[in-house]
């Protein structure tokens, strides 16, 4: 391995080290992205504080896209130097083209993931006025939280719930969502009375 590396030209050694560093950094980004659900701030503590911003934006020049550019471009450049050792400038051009394609693919993938992430988010405020079923009994007068189940926005959901009613809401009882507070629904018992009885 050492003899192979020493046999490389200066340009090939640059490609090699860029490829190693950017690939390792890309792998770290993928791991952090999976752990933080495609975005978020990650603090790494060592001798000092390093704040790594794993952005979830869709700008062309993000940390992820630039890393992909260097990772794919450098390995492609090293490969082209091996294929056509007498035409070094060709490896640079092809490395830039392949790196640009990799950057574009990452940007498109991030846009698709961001769209999926937005579409999958529950818009709790739009549940007001809908009926749900008590899954875990809801304590009276907001003395604790229970759970309700509801099918809305194209999905089946289980949500935390509280009530202002003076009586506990039993399991399998049908309730109405009257408000939302801090990602928790406020529900009330549906009266069995008809409008003519009121």
PDB file of C-alpha atoms in Angstrom:
ATOM      1  CA  UNK A   1       0.000   0.000   0.000  1.00  0.00           C
ATOM      2  CA  UNK A   2       2.806   2.393   0.924  1.00  0.00           C
ATOM      3  CA  UNK A   3       4.689   1.625  -2.282  1.00  0.00           C
ATOM      4  CA  UNK A   4       1.498   2.137  -4.307  1.00  0.00           C
ATOM      5  CA  UNK A   5       0.868   5.505  -2.662  1.00  0.00           C
ATOM      6  CA  UNK A   6       4.442   6.691  -3.158  1.00  0.00           C
ATOM      7  CA  UNK A   7       4.134   5.739  -6.821  1.00  0.00           C
ATOM      8  CA  UNK A   8       1.248   8.158  -7.303  1.00  0.00           C
ATOM      9  CA  UNK A   9       1.727  11.566  -8.855  1.00  0.00           C
ATOM     10  CA  UNK A  10       1.085  14.740  -6.843  1.00  0.00           C
ATOM     11  CA  UNK A  11      -2.367  15.138  -8.427  1.00  0.00           C
ATOM     12  CA  UNK A  12      -3.268  11.515  -7.676  1.00  0.00           C
ATOM     13  CA  UNK A  13      -2.197  11.940  -4.048  1.00  0.00           C
ATOM     14  CA  UNK A  14      -4.419  15.029  -3.782  1.00  0.00           C
ATOM     15  CA  UNK A  15      -7.335  13.015  -5.211  1.00  0.00           C
ATOM     16  CA  UNK A  16      -6.616  10.187  -2.778  1.00  0.00           C
ATOM     17  CA  UNK A  17      -6.537  12.338   0.376  1.00  0.00           C
ATOM     18  CA  UNK A  18      -9.566  14.372  -0.711  1.00  0.00           C
ATOM     19  CA  UNK A  19     -11.420  11.113  -1.349  1.00  0.00           C
ATOM     20  CA  UNK A  20     -10.522   9.649   2.053  1.00  0.00           C
ATOM     21  CA  UNK A  21     -11.395  12.769   4.062  1.00  0.00           C
ATOM     22  CA  UNK A  22     -14.619  13.589   2.188  1.00  0.00           C
ATOM     23  CA  UNK A  23     -15.828   9.960   2.249  1.00  0.00           C
ATOM     24  CA  UNK A  24     -15.289   9.687   6.012  1.00  0.00           C
ATOM     25  CA  UNK A  25     -17.047  13.026   6.518  1.00  0.00           C
ATOM     26  CA  UNK A  26     -19.904  11.898   4.252  1.00  0.00           C
ATOM     27  CA  UNK A  27     -20.346   8.693   6.271  1.00  0.00           C
ATOM     28  CA  UNK A  28     -20.405  10.717   9.515  1.00  0.00           C
ATOM     29  CA  UNK A  29     -23.042  13.027   8.014  1.00  0.00           C
ATOM     30  CA  UNK A  30     -25.209  10.077   6.964  1.00  0.00           C
ATOM     31  CA  UNK A  31     -25.007   8.579  10.471  1.00  0.00           C
ATOM     32  CA  UNK A  32     -25.853  11.926  12.114  1.00  0.00           C
ATOM     33  CA  UNK A  33     -28.648  12.507   9.610  1.00  0.00           C
ATOM     34  CA  UNK A  34     -30.204   9.132  10.394  1.00  0.00           C
ATOM     35  CA  UNK A  35     -29.918   9.742  14.147  1.00  0.00           C
ATOM     36  CA  UNK A  36     -31.496  13.180  13.937  1.00  0.00           C
ATOM     37  CA  UNK A  37     -34.202  12.405  11.356  1.00  0.00           C
ATOM     38  CA  UNK A  38     -32.661  14.261   8.416  1.00  0.00           C
ATOM     39  CA  UNK A  39     -31.623  17.415  10.184  1.00  0.00           C
ATOM     40  CA  UNK A  40     -30.903  19.187  13.428  1.00  0.00           C
ATOM     41  CA  UNK A  41     -27.999  20.585  15.384  1.00  0.00           C
ATOM     42  CA  UNK A  42     -25.426  18.156  16.719  1.00  0.00           C
ATOM     43  CA  UNK A  43     -22.904  19.201  19.361  1.00  0.00           C
ATOM     44  CA  UNK A  44     -19.623  17.300  19.528  1.00  0.00           C
ATOM     45  CA  UNK A  45     -17.707  17.812  22.773  1.00  0.00           C
ATOM     46  CA  UNK A  46     -13.951  17.332  22.854  1.00  0.00           C
ATOM     47  CA  UNK A  47     -11.263  19.705  24.035  1.00  0.00           C
ATOM     48  CA  UNK A  48     -13.547  22.437  22.728  1.00  0.00           C
ATOM     49  CA  UNK A  49     -17.136  22.751  21.588  1.00  0.00           C
ATOM     50  CA  UNK A  50     -17.712  22.042  17.921  1.00  0.00           C
ATOM     51  CA  UNK A  51     -21.150  22.837  16.570  1.00  0.00           C
ATOM     52  CA  UNK A  52     -21.934  20.882  13.408  1.00  0.00           C
ATOM     53  CA  UNK A  53     -24.981  22.204  11.605  1.00  0.00           C
ATOM     54  CA  UNK A  54     -26.752  19.381   9.800  1.00  0.00           C
ATOM     55  CA  UNK A  55     -29.017  21.615   7.761  1.00  0.00           C
ATOM     56  CA  UNK A  56     -32.230  20.319   6.271  1.00  0.00           C
ATOM     57  CA  UNK A  57     -32.457  23.074   3.675  1.00  0.00           C
ATOM     58  CA  UNK A  58     -32.477  22.523  -0.058  1.00  0.00           C
ATOM     59  CA  UNK A  59     -29.837  25.054  -1.113  1.00  0.00           C
ATOM     60  CA  UNK A  60     -27.305  23.853  -3.684  1.00  0.00           C
ATOM     61  CA  UNK A  61     -24.336  24.664  -1.450  1.00  0.00           C
ATOM     62  CA  UNK A  62     -25.032  22.652   1.686  1.00  0.00           C
ATOM     63  CA  UNK A  63     -22.521  20.689   3.739  1.00  0.00           C
ATOM     64  CA  UNK A  64     -23.954  17.438   2.364  1.00  0.00           C
ATOM     65  CA  UNK A  65     -23.832  18.463  -1.299  1.00  0.00           C
ATOM     66  CA  UNK A  66     -20.295  19.867  -1.113  1.00  0.00           C
ATOM     67  CA  UNK A  67     -19.093  16.728   0.666  1.00  0.00           C
ATOM     68  CA  UNK A  68     -20.699  14.586  -2.042  1.00  0.00           C
ATOM     69  CA  UNK A  69     -19.000  16.735  -4.693  1.00  0.00           C
ATOM     70  CA  UNK A  70     -15.529  16.141  -3.242  1.00  0.00           C
ATOM     71  CA  UNK A  71     -16.133  12.458  -2.430  1.00  0.00           C
ATOM     72  CA  UNK A  72     -17.385  11.452  -5.891  1.00  0.00           C
ATOM     73  CA  UNK A  73     -15.181  13.886  -7.789  1.00  0.00           C
ATOM     74  CA  UNK A  74     -11.927  12.876  -6.103  1.00  0.00           C
ATOM     75  CA  UNK A  75     -12.434   9.125  -6.514  1.00  0.00           C
ATOM     76  CA  UNK A  76     -13.461   9.637 -10.139  1.00  0.00           C
ATOM     77  CA  UNK A  77     -10.392  11.791 -10.733  1.00  0.00           C
ATOM     78  CA  UNK A  78      -8.112   9.135  -9.211  1.00  0.00           C
ATOM     79  CA  UNK A  79      -9.747   6.473 -11.386  1.00  0.00           C
ATOM     80  CA  UNK A  80      -9.332   8.584 -14.537  1.00  0.00           C
ATOM     81  CA  UNK A  81      -5.632   9.125 -13.730  1.00  0.00           C
ATOM     82  CA  UNK A  82      -5.231   5.348 -13.695  1.00  0.00           C
ATOM     83  CA  UNK A  83      -7.164   4.932 -16.956  1.00  0.00           C
ATOM     84  CA  UNK A  84      -5.514   7.793 -18.832  1.00  0.00           C
ATOM     85  CA  UNK A  85      -2.253   8.606 -16.993  1.00  0.00           C
ATOM     86  CA  UNK A  86      -0.934  10.835 -19.780  1.00  0.00           C
ATOM     87  CA  UNK A  87      -3.953  13.164 -19.873  1.00  0.00           C
ATOM     88  CA  UNK A  88      -4.122  14.664 -16.372  1.00  0.00           C
ATOM     89  CA  UNK A  89      -6.322  17.619 -17.360  1.00  0.00           C
ATOM     90  CA  UNK A  90      -9.017  15.188 -18.536  1.00  0.00           C
ATOM     91  CA  UNK A  91      -9.258  13.688 -15.042  1.00  0.00           C
ATOM     92  CA  UNK A  92      -9.823  17.153 -13.552  1.00  0.00           C
ATOM     93  CA  UNK A  93     -12.647  17.953 -15.998  1.00  0.00           C
ATOM     94  CA  UNK A  94     -14.361  14.596 -15.519  1.00  0.00           C
ATOM     95  CA  UNK A  95     -13.933  14.831 -11.722  1.00  0.00           C
ATOM     96  CA  UNK A  96     -15.645  18.245 -11.717  1.00  0.00           C
ATOM     97  CA  UNK A  97     -18.490  16.949 -13.919  1.00  0.00           C
ATOM     98  CA  UNK A  98     -19.078  13.832 -11.789  1.00  0.00           C
ATOM     99  CA  UNK A  99     -18.817  15.895  -8.587  1.00  0.00           C
ATOM    100  CA  UNK A 100     -21.395  18.321  -9.966  1.00  0.00           C
ATOM    101  CA  UNK A 101     -23.746  15.454 -10.808  1.00  0.00           C
ATOM    102  CA  UNK A 102     -23.315  14.037  -7.286  1.00  0.00           C
ATOM    103  CA  UNK A 103     -24.086  17.469  -5.820  1.00  0.00           C
ATOM    104  CA  UNK A 104     -27.249  17.758  -7.937  1.00  0.00           C
ATOM    105  CA  UNK A 105     -28.392  14.268  -6.900  1.00  0.00           C
ATOM    106  CA  UNK A 106     -27.954  15.140  -3.214  1.00  0.00           C
ATOM    107  CA  UNK A 107     -29.933  18.381  -3.622  1.00  0.00           C
ATOM    108  CA  UNK A 108     -32.788  16.571  -5.413  1.00  0.00           C
ATOM    109  CA  UNK A 109     -32.785  13.825  -2.755  1.00  0.00           C
ATOM    110  CA  UNK A 110     -32.902  16.407   0.066  1.00  0.00           C
ATOM    111  CA  UNK A 111     -35.814  18.189  -1.614  1.00  0.00           C
ATOM    112  CA  UNK A 112     -37.703  14.897  -1.883  1.00  0.00           C
ATOM    113  CA  UNK A 113     -36.974  14.000   1.744  1.00  0.00           C
ATOM    114  CA  UNK A 114     -38.010  17.454   2.958  1.00  0.00           C
ATOM    115  CA  UNK A 115     -41.279  17.178   1.032  1.00  0.00           C
ATOM    116  CA  UNK A 116     -41.963  13.747   2.519  1.00  0.00           C
ATOM    117  CA  UNK A 117     -41.120  15.022   5.984  1.00  0.00           C
ATOM    118  CA  UNK A 118     -43.517  17.959   5.634  1.00  0.00           C
ATOM    119  CA  UNK A 119     -46.309  15.812   4.201  1.00  0.00           C
ATOM    120  CA  UNK A 120     -45.933  13.293   7.016  1.00  0.00           C
ATOM    121  CA  UNK A 121     -46.255  15.867   9.785  1.00  0.00           C
ATOM    122  CA  UNK A 122     -49.531  15.821  11.685  1.00  0.00           C
ATOM    123  CA  UNK A 123     -51.355  19.164  11.553  1.00  0.00           C
ATOM    124  CA  UNK A 124     -53.015  18.886  14.937  1.00  0.00           C
ATOM    125  CA  UNK A 125     -54.885  22.206  14.623  1.00  0.00           C
ATOM    126  CA  UNK A 126     -56.895  20.820  11.710  1.00  0.00           C
ATOM    127  CA  UNK A 127     -58.296  18.048  13.939  1.00  0.00           C
ATOM    128  CA  UNK A 128     -60.515  20.458  15.910  1.00  0.00           C
ATOM    129  CA  UNK A 129     -64.170  19.503  15.588  1.00  0.00           C
ATOM    130  CA  UNK A 130     -63.487  15.910  14.580  1.00  0.00           C
ATOM    131  CA  UNK A 131     -64.549  12.852  16.516  1.00  0.00           C
ATOM    132  CA  UNK A 132     -62.150  10.335  18.018  1.00  0.00           C
ATOM    133  CA  UNK A 133     -62.211   7.229  20.181  1.00  0.00           C
ATOM    134  CA  UNK A 134     -60.707   7.051  23.664  1.00  0.00           C
ATOM    135  CA  UNK A 135     -57.862   4.529  23.656  1.00  0.00           C
ATOM    136  CA  UNK A 136     -56.510   5.135  27.178  1.00  0.00           C
ATOM    137  CA  UNK A 137     -59.053   6.615  29.624  1.00  0.00           C
ATOM    138  CA  UNK A 138     -58.769  10.379  30.046  1.00  0.00           C
ATOM    139  CA  UNK A 139     -58.699  11.624  33.685  1.00  0.00           C
ATOM    140  CA  UNK A 140     -61.218  14.365  34.620  1.00  0.00           C
ATOM    141  CA  UNK A 141     -60.508  18.097  34.870  1.00  0.00           C
ATOM    142  CA  UNK A 142     -57.071  17.879  33.237  1.00  0.00           C
ATOM    143  CA  UNK A 143     -55.693  15.896  36.168  1.00  0.00           C
ATOM    144  CA  UNK A 144     -53.744  13.705  33.770  1.00  0.00           C
ATOM    145  CA  UNK A 145     -53.408  12.618  30.171  1.00  0.00           C
ATOM    146  CA  UNK A 146     -55.089   9.834  28.293  1.00  0.00           C
ATOM    147  CA  UNK A 147     -54.929   8.826  24.652  1.00  0.00           C
ATOM    148  CA  UNK A 148     -57.314   8.932  21.734  1.00  0.00           C
ATOM    149  CA  UNK A 149     -57.222   7.353  18.294  1.00  0.00           C
ATOM    150  CA  UNK A 150     -58.426   9.026  15.124  1.00  0.00           C
ATOM    151  CA  UNK A 151     -58.159   8.497  11.390  1.00  0.00           C
ATOM    152  CA  UNK A 152     -57.491  11.836   9.696  1.00  0.00           C
ATOM    153  CA  UNK A 153     -55.177  13.420   7.130  1.00  0.00           C
ATOM    154  CA  UNK A 154     -54.856  10.049   5.445  1.00  0.00           C
ATOM    155  CA  UNK A 155     -53.432   8.235   8.442  1.00  0.00           C
ATOM    156  CA  UNK A 156     -54.346   6.509  11.694  1.00  0.00           C
ATOM    157  CA  UNK A 157     -53.080   8.483  14.691  1.00  0.00           C
ATOM    158  CA  UNK A 158     -52.764   8.006  18.421  1.00  0.00           C
ATOM    159  CA  UNK A 159     -52.691  11.332  20.298  1.00  0.00           C
ATOM    160  CA  UNK A 160     -52.399  12.500  23.900  1.00  0.00           C
ATOM    161  CA  UNK A 161     -55.619  13.960  25.279  1.00  0.00           C
ATOM    162  CA  UNK A 162     -56.927  15.899  28.274  1.00  0.00           C
ATOM    163  CA  UNK A 163     -60.465  16.966  29.123  1.00  0.00           C
ATOM    164  CA  UNK A 164     -62.232  19.711  31.063  1.00  0.00           C
ATOM    165  CA  UNK A 165     -65.102  17.324  31.885  1.00  0.00           C
ATOM    166  CA  UNK A 166     -65.662  16.567  35.550  1.00  0.00           C
ATOM    167  CA  UNK A 167     -65.866  12.827  34.860  1.00  0.00           C
ATOM    168  CA  UNK A 168     -63.313  10.382  33.492  1.00  0.00           C
ATOM    169  CA  UNK A 169     -63.728   9.563  29.798  1.00  0.00           C
ATOM    170  CA  UNK A 170     -63.819   5.786  29.463  1.00  0.00           C
ATOM    171  CA  UNK A 171     -62.039   3.564  26.949  1.00  0.00           C
ATOM    172  CA  UNK A 172     -63.887   3.202  23.605  1.00  0.00           C
ATOM    173  CA  UNK A 173     -65.977   6.294  24.317  1.00  0.00           C
ATOM    174  CA  UNK A 174     -66.495   8.636  21.367  1.00  0.00           C
ATOM    175  CA  UNK A 175     -65.280  12.177  22.006  1.00  0.00           C
ATOM    176  CA  UNK A 176     -64.895  15.418  20.102  1.00  0.00           C
ATOM    177  CA  UNK A 177     -61.655  17.363  19.780  1.00  0.00           C
ATOM    178  CA  UNK A 178     -62.336  20.945  20.874  1.00  0.00           C
ATOM    179  CA  UNK A 179     -58.813  22.400  21.036  1.00  0.00           C
ATOM    180  CA  UNK A 180     -55.103  21.612  20.855  1.00  0.00           C
ATOM    181  CA  UNK A 181     -52.461  22.721  23.338  1.00  0.00           C
ATOM    182  CA  UNK A 182     -48.755  21.896  23.141  1.00  0.00           C
ATOM    183  CA  UNK A 183     -49.248  18.919  20.798  1.00  0.00           C
ATOM    184  CA  UNK A 184     -51.974  17.597  23.120  1.00  0.00           C
ATOM    185  CA  UNK A 185     -55.655  17.492  22.214  1.00  0.00           C
ATOM    186  CA  UNK A 186     -58.454  18.770  24.445  1.00  0.00           C
ATOM    187  CA  UNK A 187     -61.549  16.584  24.100  1.00  0.00           C
ATOM    188  CA  UNK A 188     -65.098  16.550  25.414  1.00  0.00           C
ATOM    189  CA  UNK A 189     -67.751  13.895  25.778  1.00  0.00           C
ATOM    190  CA  UNK A 190     -70.282  13.930  22.962  1.00  0.00           C
ATOM    191  CA  UNK A 191     -73.724  14.593  24.414  1.00  0.00           C
ATOM    192  CA  UNK A 192     -76.393  12.024  23.634  1.00  0.00           C
ATOM    193  CA  UNK A 193     -78.995  14.769  23.615  1.00  0.00           C
ATOM    194  CA  UNK A 194     -80.503  15.855  20.334  1.00  0.00           C
ATOM    195  CA  UNK A 195     -80.999  19.490  19.444  1.00  0.00           C
ATOM    196  CA  UNK A 196     -84.722  19.191  20.160  1.00  0.00           C
ATOM    197  CA  UNK A 197     -83.991  18.060  23.720  1.00  0.00           C
ATOM    198  CA  UNK A 198     -81.670  20.948  24.504  1.00  0.00           C
TER     199      UNK A 198
END
